[in-house]
mmCIF file of C-alpha atoms in Angstrom:
data_model
loop_
_atom_site.group_PDB
_atom_site.id
_atom_site.type_symbol
_atom_site.label_atom_id
_atom_site.label_comp_id
_atom_site.label_asym_id
_atom_site.label_seq_id
_atom_site.Cartn_x
_atom_site.Cartn_y
_atom_site.Cartn_z
ATOM 1 C CA LYS A 2 120.412 140.057 90.024
ATOM 2 C CA ASN A 3 118.456 136.940 90.065
ATOM 3 C CA ARG A 4 117.777 136.623 86.372
ATOM 4 C CA LEU A 5 121.532 136.813 85.781
ATOM 5 C CA MET A 6 122.191 134.085 88.478
ATOM 6 C CA GLU A 7 119.462 131.869 86.508
ATOM 7 C CA GLU A 8 120.927 132.546 83.321
ATOM 8 C CA LEU A 9 124.287 131.649 84.452
ATOM 9 C CA GLU A 10 122.899 128.256 85.885
ATOM 10 C CA ARG A 11 120.980 127.423 82.897
ATOM 11 C CA ILE A 12 124.383 127.697 81.055
ATOM 12 C CA ASP A 13 126.436 125.727 83.591
ATOM 13 C CA ASN A 14 123.480 122.979 82.892
ATOM 14 C CA TYR A 15 124.131 122.890 79.279
ATOM 15 C CA VAL A 16 127.925 122.530 79.741
ATOM 16 C CA GLU A 17 127.211 119.754 81.823
ATOM 17 C CA GLN A 18 124.970 118.277 79.593
ATOM 18 C CA VAL A 19 127.565 118.470 76.873
ATOM 19 C CA LEU A 20 130.251 117.218 78.897
ATOM 20 C CA PHE A 21 128.510 114.257 79.897
ATOM 21 C CA TYR A 22 127.159 113.607 76.258
ATOM 22 C CA ALA A 23 130.896 113.702 75.124
ATOM 23 C CA ARG A 24 132.117 111.383 77.688
ATOM 24 C CA SER A 25 128.980 109.272 77.933
ATOM 25 C CA GLU A 26 130.488 106.104 76.355
ATOM 26 C CA GLN A 27 133.580 106.028 78.886
ATOM 27 C CA VAL A 28 131.504 107.098 81.958
ATOM 28 C CA TYR A 29 131.384 103.592 83.450
ATOM 29 C CA GLN A 30 135.188 104.109 84.091
ATOM 30 C CA ASP A 31 134.421 106.940 86.188
ATOM 31 C CA PHE A 32 131.713 106.023 88.772
ATOM 32 C CA VAL A 33 131.659 103.967 92.098
ATOM 33 C CA ILE A 34 128.658 102.665 93.703
ATOM 34 C CA SER A 35 128.331 103.089 97.240
ATOM 35 C CA GLU A 36 125.754 103.769 99.851
ATOM 36 C CA THR A 37 125.105 107.790 99.407
ATOM 37 C CA ASP A 38 123.383 110.151 101.554
ATOM 38 C CA ILE A 39 120.671 111.310 99.020
ATOM 39 C CA THR A 40 119.664 114.058 101.371
ATOM 40 C CA GLU A 41 123.186 115.859 100.915
ATOM 41 C CA VAL A 42 123.035 115.201 97.103
ATOM 42 C CA ILE A 43 119.687 116.820 96.623
ATOM 43 C CA TYR A 44 120.633 119.928 98.831
ATOM 44 C CA GLU A 45 123.911 120.346 96.641
ATOM 45 C CA VAL A 46 121.848 120.392 94.043
ATOM 46 C CA MET A 47 119.344 122.695 95.225
ATOM 47 C CA ALA A 48 122.144 125.227 96.194
ATOM 48 C CA LYS A 49 123.669 124.970 92.852
ATOM 49 C CA ASN A 50 120.461 125.981 91.415
ATOM 50 C CA LYS A 51 119.322 128.456 93.984
ATOM 51 C CA GLY A 52 118.894 131.312 91.435
ATOM 52 C CA LEU A 53 116.311 129.213 89.093
ATOM 53 C CA LEU A 54 114.385 128.364 92.202
ATOM 54 C CA ILE A 55 114.250 131.617 93.942
ATOM 55 C CA GLY A 56 113.713 133.245 90.773
ATOM 56 C CA ASN A 57 110.800 130.988 89.952
ATOM 57 C CA ARG A 58 109.346 130.977 93.519
ATOM 58 C CA VAL A 59 109.674 127.177 93.586
ATOM 59 C CA ALA A 60 108.881 125.615 96.970
ATOM 60 C CA VAL A 61 110.780 122.578 97.479
ATOM 61 C CA GLN A 62 109.943 119.935 100.044
ATOM 62 C CA VAL A 63 112.626 117.131 101.087
ATOM 63 C CA GLU A 64 111.591 114.119 103.001
ATOM 64 C CA THR A 65 114.637 111.847 102.384
ATOM 65 C CA GLU A 66 116.569 112.326 105.713
ATOM 66 C CA GLY A 67 118.195 109.436 106.761
ATOM 67 C CA ASN A 68 118.103 107.352 103.464
ATOM 68 C CA LEU A 69 121.264 106.006 102.035
ATOM 69 C CA LEU A 70 120.962 105.088 98.239
ATOM 70 C CA LEU A 71 123.131 102.589 96.416
ATOM 71 C CA CYS A 72 124.608 105.041 93.629
ATOM 72 C CA ASP A 73 127.153 107.333 92.682
ATOM 73 C CA GLY A 74 126.915 110.641 94.292
ATOM 74 C CA LYS A 75 128.704 112.733 91.641
ATOM 75 C CA TRP A 76 126.602 111.346 89.055
ATOM 76 C CA MET A 77 123.238 111.207 90.897
ATOM 77 C CA SER A 78 123.756 114.972 91.331
ATOM 78 C CA PHE A 79 123.704 115.253 87.599
ATOM 79 C CA ILE A 80 120.710 112.985 87.159
ATOM 80 C CA LEU A 81 118.923 115.319 89.838
ATOM 81 C CA GLN A 82 120.100 118.739 88.376
ATOM 82 C CA GLN A 83 118.306 117.401 85.242
ATOM 83 C CA VAL A 84 115.013 116.311 86.762
ATOM 84 C CA ILE A 85 114.724 119.238 89.140
ATOM 85 C CA THR A 86 115.658 121.715 86.090
ATOM 86 C CA ASN A 87 113.061 120.097 83.938
ATOM 87 C CA ALA A 88 110.201 120.282 86.483
ATOM 88 C CA VAL A 89 110.932 124.080 86.787
ATOM 89 C CA LYS A 90 111.223 124.364 83.055
ATOM 90 C CA TYR A 91 107.722 123.104 82.767
ATOM 91 C CA MET A 92 105.895 124.749 85.675
ATOM 92 C CA ASP A 93 102.154 125.872 85.649
ATOM 93 C CA PHE A 94 102.385 129.472 85.833
ATOM 94 C CA GLN A 95 98.679 129.615 86.503
ATOM 95 C CA LYS A 96 99.279 128.078 89.959
ATOM 96 C CA GLU A 97 99.670 130.206 92.909
ATOM 97 C CA ILE A 98 102.753 127.908 93.820
ATOM 98 C CA PHE A 99 104.777 125.955 92.113
ATOM 99 C CA ARG A 100 106.008 122.812 94.562
ATOM 100 C CA ILE A 101 108.604 120.263 94.201
ATOM 101 C CA HIS A 102 108.291 117.210 96.501
ATOM 102 C CA ILE A 103 111.230 114.816 96.632
ATOM 103 C CA TYR A 104 110.806 111.776 98.773
ATOM 104 C CA ILE A 105 111.450 107.863 99.017
ATOM 105 C CA LYS A 106 109.085 105.116 98.876
ATOM 106 C CA GLU A 107 110.689 101.663 100.232
ATOM 107 C CA ASP A 108 109.901 98.070 100.176
ATOM 108 C CA ALA A 109 112.070 94.886 100.879
ATOM 109 C CA ASP A 110 113.948 94.822 97.496
ATOM 110 C CA LYS A 111 114.141 98.409 96.464
ATOM 111 C CA LYS A 112 113.909 102.245 97.136
ATOM 112 C CA GLU A 113 112.216 104.560 94.834
ATOM 113 C CA LEU A 114 113.257 108.388 95.002
ATOM 114 C CA VAL A 115 110.224 110.316 93.941
ATOM 115 C CA VAL A 116 110.707 113.662 92.246
ATOM 116 C CA GLU A 117 107.004 114.999 92.158
ATOM 117 C CA ASP A 118 105.570 118.612 90.670
ATOM 118 C CA ASN A 119 102.397 120.406 90.325
ATOM 119 C CA GLY A 120 103.488 121.618 86.990
ATOM 120 C CA VAL A 121 101.720 121.562 83.704
ATOM 121 C CA GLY A 122 102.012 117.698 83.305
ATOM 122 C CA ILE A 123 102.923 115.761 80.051
ATOM 123 C CA SER A 124 100.433 114.667 77.752
ATOM 124 C CA PRO A 125 99.582 111.059 77.224
ATOM 125 C CA GLY A 126 100.884 111.228 73.632
ATOM 126 C CA ASP A 127 103.970 112.624 74.980
ATOM 127 C CA ILE A 128 104.601 110.300 77.916
ATOM 128 C CA GLY A 129 106.353 107.452 76.417
ATOM 129 C CA ARG A 130 108.672 109.619 74.626
ATOM 130 C CA VAL A 131 110.143 111.962 77.378
ATOM 131 C CA PHE A 132 113.390 110.133 77.432
ATOM 132 C CA GLU A 133 114.135 109.726 73.589
ATOM 133 C CA LYS A 134 117.336 112.117 72.310
ATOM 134 C CA GLY A 135 115.960 115.310 71.199
ATOM 135 C CA PHE A 136 112.361 114.875 72.201
ATOM 136 C CA THR A 137 110.522 118.305 73.471
ATOM 137 C CA GLY A 138 107.026 117.679 72.798
ATOM 138 C CA ALA A 139 104.316 120.221 72.883
ATOM 139 C CA ASN A 140 105.386 121.398 76.435
ATOM 140 C CA GLY A 141 108.949 121.660 75.555
ATOM 141 C CA ARG A 142 107.862 124.015 72.413
ATOM 142 C CA ALA A 143 105.648 126.118 74.783
ATOM 143 C CA ALA A 144 108.484 126.556 77.252
ATOM 144 C CA ASP A 145 111.003 127.741 74.787
ATOM 145 C CA LYS A 146 108.694 130.591 73.993
ATOM 146 C CA ASN A 147 107.773 131.649 77.831
ATOM 147 C CA SER A 148 111.120 131.021 79.345
ATOM 148 C CA LEU A 149 114.854 131.549 79.341
ATOM 149 C CA MET A 150 115.234 127.594 79.547
ATOM 150 C CA ALA A 151 114.677 126.496 76.088
ATOM 151 C CA SER A 152 114.191 123.043 75.855
ATOM 152 C CA THR A 153 116.959 120.632 74.118
ATOM 153 C CA GLY A 154 115.448 117.314 74.565
ATOM 154 C CA MET A 155 118.762 116.271 76.124
ATOM 155 C CA GLY A 156 118.356 116.491 79.605
ATOM 156 C CA LEU A 157 116.175 113.186 80.188
ATOM 157 C CA TYR A 158 117.530 111.639 77.874
ATOM 158 C CA LEU A 159 120.974 111.541 79.501
ATOM 159 C CA CYS A 160 119.371 110.818 82.858
ATOM 160 C CA ARG A 161 118.098 107.477 81.260
ATOM 161 C CA ARG A 162 121.368 106.505 79.660
ATOM 162 C CA LEU A 163 123.291 107.246 83.066
ATOM 163 C CA CYS A 164 120.577 105.355 84.987
ATOM 164 C CA GLU A 165 120.986 102.352 82.712
ATOM 165 C CA LYS A 166 124.752 102.372 83.536
ATOM 166 C CA LEU A 167 124.473 102.853 87.124
ATOM 167 C CA GLY A 168 121.551 99.963 87.376
ATOM 168 C CA ILE A 169 118.848 102.565 88.361
ATOM 169 C CA ALA A 170 115.651 102.334 86.532
ATOM 170 C CA ILE A 171 113.791 105.517 85.603
ATOM 171 C CA GLU A 172 110.494 106.030 84.690
ATOM 172 C CA ALA A 173 107.686 109.134 84.499
ATOM 173 C CA GLU A 174 104.418 109.407 85.517
ATOM 174 C CA SER A 175 101.955 112.295 84.837
ATOM 175 C CA VAL A 176 98.566 113.746 84.583
ATOM 176 C CA ARG A 177 98.304 116.794 82.317
ATOM 177 C CA GLY A 178 97.419 119.642 84.175
ATOM 178 C CA GLU A 179 98.059 118.139 87.927
ATOM 179 C CA GLY A 180 101.944 117.580 87.459
ATOM 180 C CA THR A 181 104.652 114.937 86.831
ATOM 181 C CA LYS A 182 106.417 112.465 88.626
ATOM 182 C CA MET A 183 110.008 111.186 87.882
ATOM 183 C CA ILE A 184 110.561 107.990 89.893
ATOM 184 C CA LEU A 185 114.043 106.627 90.136
ATOM 185 C CA THR A 186 114.440 102.874 91.403
ATOM 186 C CA PHE A 187 117.350 101.913 93.514
ATOM 187 C CA PRO A 188 118.095 98.277 94.704
ATOM 188 C CA VAL A 189 118.873 98.040 98.396
ATOM 189 C CA SER A 190 122.066 96.341 99.878
ATOM 190 C CA SER A 191 120.401 93.448 101.359
ATOM 191 C CA TYR A 192 118.877 92.550 97.625
ATOM 192 C CA LEU A 193 122.242 93.041 96.101
ATOM 193 C CA SER A 194 123.899 90.533 98.590
ATOM 194 C CA LYS A 195 121.536 87.698 97.469
ATOM 195 C CA MET A 196 122.563 88.442 93.830
#
């Protein structure tokens, strides 16, 4: 039952990627930037992917309560969907517990939403290319053999394109064998008002 739910969620994710890609040039007409409760968005994405998370025994820790981020909630949901499913795709099956930790780092002019996992990590040679269209790297080829979730190399590419349109910076940090951090940087309202 969980395997079937996971497969349906995977297909739904691919359909979303295709629809976004088809509409990507017009997406700027379809977003509204406002203060968004990011915790609500995160829990929506987790509910939508519960088969994937439960089926792979993923422990998700969310520490974002009370944080409002300047973004479009619908498109932020798409971005987080890609980042979280990507993290699960590159789990380290040797570890007893796979964790995704989602938290906020804040300073005077920005907030960072960090999605950190303890997966296989990304090799130094691949880290600079993870947002390229179609790039799967060594991990993607290995994941294709060991998982229902074949790697298309489109998820993070679409995230980067969408983030550019929304004024959000996205970057990856990783240590091979220890895990990966995806960091999304948002301006804060006080900073925007000075612009």
